[in-house]
Tab-separated table of C-alpha atoms in Angstrom:
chain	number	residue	atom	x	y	z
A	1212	UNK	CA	0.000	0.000	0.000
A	1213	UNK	CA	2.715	2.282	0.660
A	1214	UNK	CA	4.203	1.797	-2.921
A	1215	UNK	CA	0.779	2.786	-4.615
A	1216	UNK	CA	0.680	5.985	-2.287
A	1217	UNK	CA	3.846	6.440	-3.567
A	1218	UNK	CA	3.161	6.194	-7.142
A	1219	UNK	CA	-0.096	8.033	-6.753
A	1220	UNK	CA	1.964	11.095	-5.166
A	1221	UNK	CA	4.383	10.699	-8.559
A	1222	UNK	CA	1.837	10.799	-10.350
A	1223	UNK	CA	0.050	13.555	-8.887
A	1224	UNK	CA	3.551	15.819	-9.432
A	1225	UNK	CA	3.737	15.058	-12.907
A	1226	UNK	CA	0.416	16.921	-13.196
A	1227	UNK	CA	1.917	20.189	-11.749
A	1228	UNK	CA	1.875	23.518	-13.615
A	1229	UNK	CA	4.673	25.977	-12.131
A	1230	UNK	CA	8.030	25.741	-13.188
A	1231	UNK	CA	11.328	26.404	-11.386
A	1232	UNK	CA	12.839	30.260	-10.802
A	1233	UNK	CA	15.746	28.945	-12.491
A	1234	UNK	CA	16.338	25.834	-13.982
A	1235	UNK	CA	19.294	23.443	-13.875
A	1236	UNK	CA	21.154	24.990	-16.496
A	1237	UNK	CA	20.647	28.543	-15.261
A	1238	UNK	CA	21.359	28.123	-11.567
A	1239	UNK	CA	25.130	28.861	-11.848
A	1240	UNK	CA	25.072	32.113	-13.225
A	1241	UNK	CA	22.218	32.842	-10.826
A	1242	UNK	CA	23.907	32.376	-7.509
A	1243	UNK	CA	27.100	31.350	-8.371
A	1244	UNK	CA	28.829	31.716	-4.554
A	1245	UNK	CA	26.173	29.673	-3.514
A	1246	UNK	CA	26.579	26.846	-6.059
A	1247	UNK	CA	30.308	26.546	-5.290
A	1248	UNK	CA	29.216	25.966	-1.386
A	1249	UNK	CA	26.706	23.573	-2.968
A	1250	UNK	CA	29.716	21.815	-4.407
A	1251	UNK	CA	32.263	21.779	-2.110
A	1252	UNK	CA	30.264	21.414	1.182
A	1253	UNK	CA	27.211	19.393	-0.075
A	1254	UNK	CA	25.967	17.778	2.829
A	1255	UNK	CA	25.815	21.395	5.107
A	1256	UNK	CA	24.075	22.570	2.065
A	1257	UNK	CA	21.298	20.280	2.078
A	1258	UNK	CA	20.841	20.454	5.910
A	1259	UNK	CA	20.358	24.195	5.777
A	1260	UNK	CA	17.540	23.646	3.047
A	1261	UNK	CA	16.109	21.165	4.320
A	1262	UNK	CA	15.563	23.537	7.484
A	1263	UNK	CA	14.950	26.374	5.403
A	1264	UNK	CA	12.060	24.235	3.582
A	1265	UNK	CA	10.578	23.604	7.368
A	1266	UNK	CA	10.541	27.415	7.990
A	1267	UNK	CA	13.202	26.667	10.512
A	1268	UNK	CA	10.468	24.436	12.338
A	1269	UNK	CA	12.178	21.489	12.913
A	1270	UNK	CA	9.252	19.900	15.000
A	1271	UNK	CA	8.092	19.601	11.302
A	1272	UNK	CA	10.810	16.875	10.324
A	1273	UNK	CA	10.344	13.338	9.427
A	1274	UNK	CA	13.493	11.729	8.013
A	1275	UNK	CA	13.239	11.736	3.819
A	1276	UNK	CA	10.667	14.125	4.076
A	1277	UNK	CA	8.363	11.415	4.521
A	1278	UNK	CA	8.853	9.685	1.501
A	1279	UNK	CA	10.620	6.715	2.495
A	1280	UNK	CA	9.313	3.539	4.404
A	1281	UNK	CA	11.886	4.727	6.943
A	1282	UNK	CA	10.181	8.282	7.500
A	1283	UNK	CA	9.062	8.716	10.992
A	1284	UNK	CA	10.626	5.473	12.544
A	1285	UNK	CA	14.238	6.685	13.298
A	1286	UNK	CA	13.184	8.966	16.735
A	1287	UNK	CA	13.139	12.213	14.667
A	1288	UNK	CA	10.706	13.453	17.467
A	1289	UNK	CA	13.497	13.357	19.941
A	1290	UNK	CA	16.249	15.076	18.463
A	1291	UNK	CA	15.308	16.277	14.573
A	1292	UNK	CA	18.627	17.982	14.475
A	1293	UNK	CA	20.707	14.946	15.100
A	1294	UNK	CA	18.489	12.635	12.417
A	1295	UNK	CA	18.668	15.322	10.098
A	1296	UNK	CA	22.538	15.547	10.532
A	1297	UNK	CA	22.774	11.350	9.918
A	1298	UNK	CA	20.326	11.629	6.937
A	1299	UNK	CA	22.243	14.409	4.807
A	1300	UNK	CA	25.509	12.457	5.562
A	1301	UNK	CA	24.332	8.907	5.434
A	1302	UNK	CA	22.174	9.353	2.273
A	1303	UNK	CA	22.770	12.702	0.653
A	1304	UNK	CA	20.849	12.083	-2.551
A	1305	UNK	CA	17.625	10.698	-0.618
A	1306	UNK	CA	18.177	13.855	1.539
A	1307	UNK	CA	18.348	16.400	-1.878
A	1308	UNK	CA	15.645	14.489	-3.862
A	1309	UNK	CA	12.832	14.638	-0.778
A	1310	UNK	CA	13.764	18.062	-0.295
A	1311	UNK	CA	13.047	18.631	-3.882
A	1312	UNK	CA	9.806	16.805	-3.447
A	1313	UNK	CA	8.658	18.388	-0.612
A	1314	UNK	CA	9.013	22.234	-2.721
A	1315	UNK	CA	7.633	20.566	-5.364
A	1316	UNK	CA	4.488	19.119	-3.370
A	1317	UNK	CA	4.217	22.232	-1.413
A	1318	UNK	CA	4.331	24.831	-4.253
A	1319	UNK	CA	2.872	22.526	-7.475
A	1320	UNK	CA	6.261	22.514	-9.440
A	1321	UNK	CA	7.379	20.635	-12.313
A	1322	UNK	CA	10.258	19.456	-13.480
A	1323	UNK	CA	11.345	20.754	-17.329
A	1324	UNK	CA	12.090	18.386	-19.798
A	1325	UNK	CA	15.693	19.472	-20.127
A	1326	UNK	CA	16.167	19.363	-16.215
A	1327	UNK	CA	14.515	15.687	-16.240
A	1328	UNK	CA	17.377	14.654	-19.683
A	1329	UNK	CA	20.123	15.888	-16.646
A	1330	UNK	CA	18.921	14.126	-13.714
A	1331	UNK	CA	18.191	10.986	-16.368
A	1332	UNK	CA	21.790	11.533	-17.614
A	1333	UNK	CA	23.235	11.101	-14.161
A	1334	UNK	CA	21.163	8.458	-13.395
A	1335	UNK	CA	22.428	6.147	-16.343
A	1336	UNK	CA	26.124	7.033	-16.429
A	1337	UNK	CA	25.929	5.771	-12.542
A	1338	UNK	CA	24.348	2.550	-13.611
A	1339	UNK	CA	26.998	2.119	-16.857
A	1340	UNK	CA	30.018	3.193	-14.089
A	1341	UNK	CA	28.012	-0.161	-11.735
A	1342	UNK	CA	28.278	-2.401	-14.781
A	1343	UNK	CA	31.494	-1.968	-16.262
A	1344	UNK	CA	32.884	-2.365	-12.308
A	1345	UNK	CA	30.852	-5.544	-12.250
A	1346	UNK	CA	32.280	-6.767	-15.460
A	1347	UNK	CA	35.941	-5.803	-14.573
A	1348	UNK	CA	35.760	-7.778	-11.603
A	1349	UNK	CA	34.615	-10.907	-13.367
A	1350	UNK	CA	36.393	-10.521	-16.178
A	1351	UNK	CA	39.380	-9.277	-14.535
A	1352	UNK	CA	41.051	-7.509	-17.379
A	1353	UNK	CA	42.766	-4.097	-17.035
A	1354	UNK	CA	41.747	-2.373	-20.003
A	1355	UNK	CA	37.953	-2.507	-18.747
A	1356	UNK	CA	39.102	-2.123	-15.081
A	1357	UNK	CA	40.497	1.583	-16.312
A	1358	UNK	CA	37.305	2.039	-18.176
A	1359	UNK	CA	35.366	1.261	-15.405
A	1360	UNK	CA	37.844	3.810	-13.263
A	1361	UNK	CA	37.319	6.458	-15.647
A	1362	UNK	CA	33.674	6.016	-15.642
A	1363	UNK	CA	33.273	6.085	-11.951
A	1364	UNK	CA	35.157	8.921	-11.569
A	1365	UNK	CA	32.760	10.877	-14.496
A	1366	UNK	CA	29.663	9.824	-12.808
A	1367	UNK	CA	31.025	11.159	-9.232
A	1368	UNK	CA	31.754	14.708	-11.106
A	1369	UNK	CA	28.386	14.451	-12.951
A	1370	UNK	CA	26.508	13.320	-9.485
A	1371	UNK	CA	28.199	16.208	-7.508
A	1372	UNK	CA	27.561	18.464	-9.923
A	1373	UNK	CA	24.387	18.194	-10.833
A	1374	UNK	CA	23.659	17.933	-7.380
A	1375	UNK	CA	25.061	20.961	-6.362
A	1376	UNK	CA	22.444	22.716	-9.350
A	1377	UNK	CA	19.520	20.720	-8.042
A	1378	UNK	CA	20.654	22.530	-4.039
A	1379	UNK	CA	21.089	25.810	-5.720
A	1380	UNK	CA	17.914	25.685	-7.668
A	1381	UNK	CA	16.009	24.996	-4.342
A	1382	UNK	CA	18.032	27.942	-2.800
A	1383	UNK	CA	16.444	30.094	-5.353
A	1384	UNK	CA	12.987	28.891	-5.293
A	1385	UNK	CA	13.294	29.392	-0.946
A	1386	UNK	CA	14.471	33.031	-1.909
A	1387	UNK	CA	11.541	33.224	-4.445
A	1388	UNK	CA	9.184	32.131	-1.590
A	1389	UNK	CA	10.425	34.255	0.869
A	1390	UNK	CA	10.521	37.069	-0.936
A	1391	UNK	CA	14.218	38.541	-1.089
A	1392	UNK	CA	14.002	38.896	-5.015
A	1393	UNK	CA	12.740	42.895	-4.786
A	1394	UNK	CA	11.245	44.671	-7.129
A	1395	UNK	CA	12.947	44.915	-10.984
A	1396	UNK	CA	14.691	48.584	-11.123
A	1397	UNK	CA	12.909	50.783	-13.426
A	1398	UNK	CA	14.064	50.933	-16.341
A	1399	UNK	CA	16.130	54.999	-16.940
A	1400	UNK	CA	14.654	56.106	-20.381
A	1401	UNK	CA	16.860	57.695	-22.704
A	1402	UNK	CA	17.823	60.756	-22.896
A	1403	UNK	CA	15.826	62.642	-25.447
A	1404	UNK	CA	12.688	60.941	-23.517
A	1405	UNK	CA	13.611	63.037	-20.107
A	1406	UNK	CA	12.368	66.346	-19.454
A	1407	UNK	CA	12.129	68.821	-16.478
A	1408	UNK	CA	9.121	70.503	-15.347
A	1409	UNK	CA	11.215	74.050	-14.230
A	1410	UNK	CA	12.556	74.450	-17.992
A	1411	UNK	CA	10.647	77.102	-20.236
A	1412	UNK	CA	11.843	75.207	-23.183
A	1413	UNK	CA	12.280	71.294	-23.540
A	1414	UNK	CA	14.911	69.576	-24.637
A	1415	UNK	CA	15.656	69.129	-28.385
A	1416	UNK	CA	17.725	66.202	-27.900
A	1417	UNK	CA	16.415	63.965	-29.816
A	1418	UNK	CA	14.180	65.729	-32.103
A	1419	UNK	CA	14.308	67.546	-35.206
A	1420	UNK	CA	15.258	71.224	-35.541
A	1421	UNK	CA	12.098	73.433	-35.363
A	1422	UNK	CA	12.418	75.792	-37.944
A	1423	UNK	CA	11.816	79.736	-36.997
A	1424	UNK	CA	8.578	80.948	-36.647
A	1425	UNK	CA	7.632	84.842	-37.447
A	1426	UNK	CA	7.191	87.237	-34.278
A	1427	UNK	CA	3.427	87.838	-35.097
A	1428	UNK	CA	1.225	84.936	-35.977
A	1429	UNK	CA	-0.634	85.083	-38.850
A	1430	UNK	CA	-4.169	86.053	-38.786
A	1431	UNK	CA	-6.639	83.561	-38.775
A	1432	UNK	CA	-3.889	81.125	-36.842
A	1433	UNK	CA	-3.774	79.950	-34.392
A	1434	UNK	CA	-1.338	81.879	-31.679
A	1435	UNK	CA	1.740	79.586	-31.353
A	1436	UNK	CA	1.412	77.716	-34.650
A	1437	UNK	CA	3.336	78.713	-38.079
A	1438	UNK	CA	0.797	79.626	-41.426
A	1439	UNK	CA	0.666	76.799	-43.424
A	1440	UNK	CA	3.253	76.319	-45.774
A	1441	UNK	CA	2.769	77.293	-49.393
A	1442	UNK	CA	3.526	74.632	-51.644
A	1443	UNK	CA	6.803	75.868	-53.896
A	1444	UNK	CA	6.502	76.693	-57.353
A	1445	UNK	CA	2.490	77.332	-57.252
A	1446	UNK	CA	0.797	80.553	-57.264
A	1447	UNK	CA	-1.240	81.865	-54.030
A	1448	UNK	CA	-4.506	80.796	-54.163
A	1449	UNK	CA	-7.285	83.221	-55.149
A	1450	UNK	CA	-9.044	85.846	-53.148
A	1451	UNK	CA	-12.500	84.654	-51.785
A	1452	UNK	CA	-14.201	87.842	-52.873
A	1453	UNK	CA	-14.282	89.412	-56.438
A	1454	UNK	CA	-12.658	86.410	-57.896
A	1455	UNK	CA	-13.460	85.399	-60.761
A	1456	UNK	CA	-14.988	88.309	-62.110
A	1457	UNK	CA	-18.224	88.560	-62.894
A	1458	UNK	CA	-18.234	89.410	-66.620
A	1459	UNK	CA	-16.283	86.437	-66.632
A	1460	UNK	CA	-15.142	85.772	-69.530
A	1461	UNK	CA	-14.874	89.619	-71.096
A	1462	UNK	CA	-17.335	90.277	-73.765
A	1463	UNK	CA	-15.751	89.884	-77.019
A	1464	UNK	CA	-13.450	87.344	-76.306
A	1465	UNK	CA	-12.646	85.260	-78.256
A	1466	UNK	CA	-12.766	87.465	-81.101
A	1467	UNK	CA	-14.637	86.492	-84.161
A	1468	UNK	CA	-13.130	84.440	-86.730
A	1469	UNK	CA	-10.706	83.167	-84.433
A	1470	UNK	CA	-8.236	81.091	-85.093
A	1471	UNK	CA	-7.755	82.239	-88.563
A	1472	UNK	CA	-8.784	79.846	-91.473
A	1473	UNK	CA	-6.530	77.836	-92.689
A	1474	UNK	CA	-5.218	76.868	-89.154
């Protein structure tokens, strides 16, 4: 029964909608100081998040987060600290994966495709590294025995790692939840855009020239705003009144027999 609830639960978390603050790939130019701690001193790492995920309660703690058929049968109700201590030194990856799973329960989080081809990755070069030790040993020849060498020692920089993303990632998602990423800086807009209130006339940074206006508007304009232009090369247009005359055309004109015969 425990296994279903177990594969229920997976289930369940495949189902989830939000996504990581940063994924795998982007945690170490995120926090890169914290990564390196991730790396170097992985086991205080995941006893501080594992804390950090119980808002510091520790009453809270079951070993594995609860996910393991050992959770809450190792006295975690009589010293947390201690069990937690054992648990991120005695089994560091169970100790990162359920805190994963418990931000991922607690917050509905997925995991990306590309961050599932990483952990996958890790996963399979571990099993390869098992199996080409197994074969070395019955086989007992020294070519694979330094293949199996070099792949061990691959899949312990791949493990620690990728582990030390996975710690920084939940970092970053604790930050995200706690609220210490602050508001984005407003953007400063450029500088033809700024203007102050106590100058008479704004900037022209920016803009093109204006081109000089007469003292005295025109009549009929408005104040402030130039005549309209007159297009070049065309006369000025007609007066309203008078225009065209009324006799329009003269009397006489054409005069008879115009054009001339013969034309």
């Amino acid at each position: 029964m425990p296994s279903q609830e177990y594969m229920d639960k997976m289930q369940v978390r495949q189902n989830y909608r939000n996504l990581w603050h940063s994924d795998l790939m982007g945690t170490i130019q995120a926090d890169t100081r914290y990564c390196c701690f991730a790396a170097f001193c992985a086991p205080c790492a995941s006893y501080l998040l594992r804390k950090r995920a119980l808002y510091n309660d520790m009453s809270r703690y079951v070993c594995c987060a609860g996910y393991m058929p050992c959770s809450g049968r190792c006295g975690e109700s009589k010293c947390p600290e201690f069990c937690l201590a054992t648990e991120v030194f005695l089994c560091f990856g169970n100790s990162v994966a359920s805190t994963r799973f418990l931000l991922q329960d607690e917050f509905n989080i997925q995991t990306t495709q590309c961050d599932n081809c990483i952990i996958g990755f890790m996963f399979c070069l571990q099993q390869l590294a098992c199996i080409f030790s197994i074969v070395a040993m019955i086989v007992g020849s020294e070519e694979i025995s330094e293949a199996s060498q070099l792949l061990n020692c691959l899949a312990d920089l791949v493990y620690c790692t990728v582990c030390a993303c996975m710690q920084t990632q939940h970092k970053i998602e604790m930050d995200k939840r706690d609220g210490k990423f602050g508001p984005q800086p407003m953007a400063v807009p450029q500088f033809q855009q700024m203007s102050r209130i106590d100058q008479q006339v704004p900037p022209t940074v920016g803009y093109p020239p204006q081109p000089a206006y007469p003292a005295q508007p025109a009549y009929g304009q408005p104040y402030g705003y130039p005549p309209a232009p007159q297009a070049q090369g065309y006369p000025p247009a007609p007066q309203a009144q008078g225009y065209p005359p009324a006799s329009y055309p003269p009397s006489g004109y054409p005069p008879s027999g115009y054009p001339p015969s013969g034309h």
